Amino acid sequence: MGLGTALHKAAELGKVDVDNFLVNEGANKGVKDANGRTPIDCARMLNQWRVIEALGE
């Protein structure tokens, strides 16, 4: 995966609780990593369906 934010990493790892916390603290769900991927894109690539649902898609 490309270098991204903590939100990207939590999405990749399927950490729904961490993603929810970061978003509630103001993390931008639309931010892109070095490869142009959003956290939701990263979650999709790794079939992290719970994260995708939690992030709103």
N, CA, C and O atoms as a DFTB+ gen file, in Angstrom:
228 C
 N C O
     1  1       0.838      -1.181       0.000
     2  2       0.000       0.000       0.000
     3  2       0.885       1.248       0.000
     4  3       2.054       1.209       0.385
     5  1       0.298       2.333      -0.436
     6  2       1.023       3.598      -0.458
     7  2       1.075       4.227       0.908
     8  3       0.271       3.908       1.784
     9  1       2.018       5.118       1.088
    10  2       2.098       5.821       2.359
    11  2       0.848       6.668       2.527
    12  3       0.498       7.459       1.651
    13  1       0.192       6.498       3.639
    14  2      -1.038       7.230       3.901
    15  2      -1.122       7.637       5.354
    16  3      -0.118       7.703       6.064
    17  1      -2.323       7.904       5.771
    18  2      -2.584       8.371       7.131
    19  2      -2.900       7.186       8.054
    20  3      -2.958       6.035       7.622
    21  1      -3.097       7.502       9.316
    22  2      -3.519       6.484      10.276
    23  2      -4.867       5.895       9.864
    24  3      -5.133       4.715      10.094
    25  1      -5.708       6.718       9.257
    26  2      -7.006       6.244       8.784
    27  2      -6.829       5.202       7.684
    28  3      -7.556       4.209       7.651
    29  1      -5.878       5.415       6.790
    30  2      -5.583       4.431       5.751
    31  2      -5.145       3.106       6.382
    32  3      -5.640       2.043       6.008
    33  1      -4.229       3.174       7.327
    34  2      -3.697       1.957       7.945
    35  2      -4.780       1.200       8.700
    36  3      -4.870      -0.024       8.598
    37  1      -5.599       1.915       9.455
    38  2      -6.683       1.261      10.190
    39  2      -7.665       0.610       9.217
    40  3      -8.172      -0.479       9.486
    41  1      -7.936       1.265       8.094
    42  2      -8.831       0.693       7.082
    43  2      -8.238      -0.580       6.494
    44  3      -8.943      -1.573       6.313
    45  1      -6.950      -0.551       6.200
    46  2      -6.269      -1.737       5.654
    47  2      -6.344      -2.915       6.625
    48  3      -6.506      -4.064       6.212
    49  1      -6.223      -2.616       7.912
    50  2      -6.193      -3.665       8.935
    51  2      -7.578      -4.080       9.429
    52  3      -7.702      -5.002      10.235
    53  1      -8.613      -3.400       8.948
    54  2      -9.969      -3.750       9.362
    55  2     -10.332      -3.282      10.754
    56  3     -11.195      -3.870      11.406
    57  1      -9.687      -2.236      11.209
    58  2      -9.912      -1.714      12.563
    59  2     -11.044      -0.688      12.565
    60  3     -10.803       0.519      12.555
    61  1     -12.277      -1.183      12.578
    62  2     -13.457      -0.322      12.514
    63  2     -13.484       0.662      13.676
    64  3     -13.803       1.835      13.483
    65  1     -13.155       0.204      14.867
    66  2     -13.193       1.080      16.034
    67  2     -12.201       2.230      15.902
    68  3     -12.504       3.361      16.282
    69  1     -11.031       1.947      15.369
    70  2     -10.019       2.986      15.193
    71  2     -10.466       3.962      14.107
    72  3     -10.341       5.175      14.273
    73  1     -10.985       3.438      13.000
    74  2     -11.487       4.307      11.939
    75  2     -12.586       5.222      12.462
    76  3     -12.576       6.421      12.183
    77  1     -13.523       4.678      13.207
    78  2     -14.607       5.490      13.768
    79  2     -14.057       6.577      14.684
    80  3     -14.498       7.725      14.629
    81  1     -13.100       6.215      15.518
    82  2     -12.495       7.195      16.423
    83  2     -11.828       8.316      15.633
    84  3     -12.035       9.494      15.924
    85  1     -11.033       7.950      14.640
    86  2     -10.306       8.960      13.863
    87  2     -11.261       9.897      13.125
    88  3     -11.033      11.106      13.087
    89  1     -12.307       9.360      12.550
    90  2     -13.285      10.188      11.845
    91  2     -14.005      11.109      12.831
    92  3     -14.234      12.280      12.532
    93  1     -14.359      10.583      14.002
    94  2     -15.020      11.412      15.019
    95  2     -14.113      12.537      15.519
    96  3     -14.589      13.577      15.974
    97  1     -12.807      12.314      15.428
    98  2     -11.835      13.335      15.845
    99  2     -11.480      14.294      14.713
   100  3     -10.677      15.208      14.896
   101  1     -12.087      14.080      13.531
   102  2     -11.890      15.029      12.435
   103  2     -11.055      14.548      11.269
   104  3     -10.736      15.335      10.378
   105  1     -10.690      13.272      11.251
   106  2      -9.908      12.759      10.124
   107  2     -10.714      12.871       8.836
   108  3     -11.924      12.648       8.828
   109  1     -10.036      13.216       7.758
   110  2     -10.654      13.397       6.452
   111  2     -10.744      12.057       5.727
   112  3      -9.718      11.473       5.376
   113  1     -11.962      11.566       5.499
   114  2     -12.167      10.285       4.818
   115  2     -11.770      10.352       3.344
   116  3     -11.560       9.314       2.716
   117  1     -11.665      11.549       2.789
   118  2     -11.352      11.706       1.375
   119  2      -9.881      11.905       1.064
   120  3      -9.508      12.046      -0.101
   121  1      -9.036      11.919       2.096
   122  2      -7.607      12.131       1.876
   123  2      -7.021      10.951       1.094
   124  3      -7.430       9.807       1.287
   125  1      -6.058      11.241       0.208
   126  2      -5.458      10.197      -0.623
   127  2      -4.027       9.908      -0.191
   128  3      -3.304      10.795       0.260
   129  1      -3.639       8.649      -0.341
   130  2      -2.271       8.249      -0.022
   131  2      -1.367       8.555      -1.213
   132  3      -1.807       9.181      -2.177
   133  1      -0.119       8.126      -1.157
   134  2       0.854       8.388      -2.218
   135  2       0.456       7.749      -3.544
   136  3       0.942       8.160      -4.598
   137  1      -0.418       6.754      -3.502
   138  2      -0.880       6.088      -4.717
   139  2      -2.246       6.595      -5.177
   140  3      -2.838       6.037      -6.101
   141  1      -2.743       7.649      -4.534
   142  2      -4.020       8.234      -4.922
   143  2      -5.242       7.498      -4.403
   144  3      -6.338       7.659      -4.939
   145  1      -5.063       6.691      -3.364
   146  2      -6.180       5.913      -2.806
   147  2      -6.698       6.539      -1.522
   148  3      -5.930       7.023      -0.691
   149  1      -8.022       6.519      -1.377
   150  2      -8.639       6.948      -0.124
   151  2      -8.624       5.767       0.857
   152  3      -8.343       4.638       0.454
   153  1      -8.922       6.013       2.127
   154  2      -9.007       4.892       3.069
   155  2     -10.034       3.842       2.635
   156  3      -9.813       2.645       2.820
   157  1     -11.150       4.284       2.060
   158  2     -12.162       3.330       1.599
   159  2     -11.611       2.484       0.449
   160  3     -11.885       1.287       0.373
   161  1     -10.837       3.101      -0.442
   162  2     -10.206       2.337      -1.534
   163  2      -9.302       1.242      -0.966
   164  3      -9.307       0.110      -1.450
   165  1      -8.534       1.585       0.054
   166  2      -7.635       0.607       0.681
   167  2      -8.430      -0.527       1.312
   168  3      -8.058      -1.695       1.193
   169  1      -9.516      -0.185       1.976
   170  2     -10.362      -1.207       2.588
   171  2     -10.966      -2.119       1.525
   172  3     -11.042      -3.333       1.718
   173  1     -11.395      -1.543       0.410
   174  2     -11.957      -2.345      -0.680
   175  2     -10.939      -3.333      -1.241
   176  3     -11.268      -4.487      -1.517
   177  1      -9.709      -2.872      -1.405
   178  2      -8.663      -3.734      -1.968
   179  2      -8.435      -4.972      -1.109
   180  3      -8.048      -6.027      -1.613
   181  1      -8.677      -4.834       0.194
   182  2      -8.416      -5.932       1.119
   183  2      -9.695      -6.556       1.672
   184  3      -9.661      -7.296       2.655
   185  1     -10.828      -6.247       1.028
   186  2     -12.117      -6.822       1.417
   187  2     -12.478      -6.584       2.877
   188  3     -13.007      -7.469       3.550
   189  1     -12.192      -5.394       3.350
   190  2     -12.537      -5.025       4.728
   191  2     -13.932      -4.418       4.723
   192  3     -14.088      -3.206       4.878
   193  1     -14.948      -5.261       4.546
   194  2     -16.316      -4.809       4.347
   195  2     -16.879      -4.051       5.527
   196  3     -17.655      -3.114       5.340
   197  1     -16.509      -4.430       6.739
   198  2     -17.010      -3.721       7.916
   199  2     -16.493      -2.281       7.933
   200  3     -17.212      -1.363       8.328
   201  1     -15.261      -2.092       7.510
   202  2     -14.689      -0.738       7.451
   203  2     -15.391       0.081       6.376
   204  3     -15.722       1.246       6.598
   205  1     -15.618      -0.518       5.222
   206  2     -16.293       0.179       4.123
   207  2     -17.672       0.636       4.596
   208  3     -18.068       1.777       4.360
   209  1     -18.385      -0.241       5.251
   210  2     -19.711       0.102       5.771
   211  2     -19.624       1.218       6.804
   212  3     -20.435       2.145       6.786
   213  1     -18.650       1.136       7.699
   214  2     -18.503       2.141       8.758
   215  2     -18.117       3.506       8.204
   216  3     -18.524       4.532       8.750
   217  1     -17.345       3.529       7.137
   218  2     -16.898       4.798       6.567
   219  2     -17.933       5.401       5.616
   220  3     -17.731       6.488       5.073
   221  1     -19.027       4.694       5.424
   222  2     -20.116       5.300       4.701
   223  2     -20.292       4.905       3.255
   224  3     -20.933       5.638       2.501
   225  1     -19.756       3.789       2.839
   226  2     -19.977       3.339       1.457
   227  2     -20.319       1.882       1.430
   228  3     -20.541       1.320       0.357
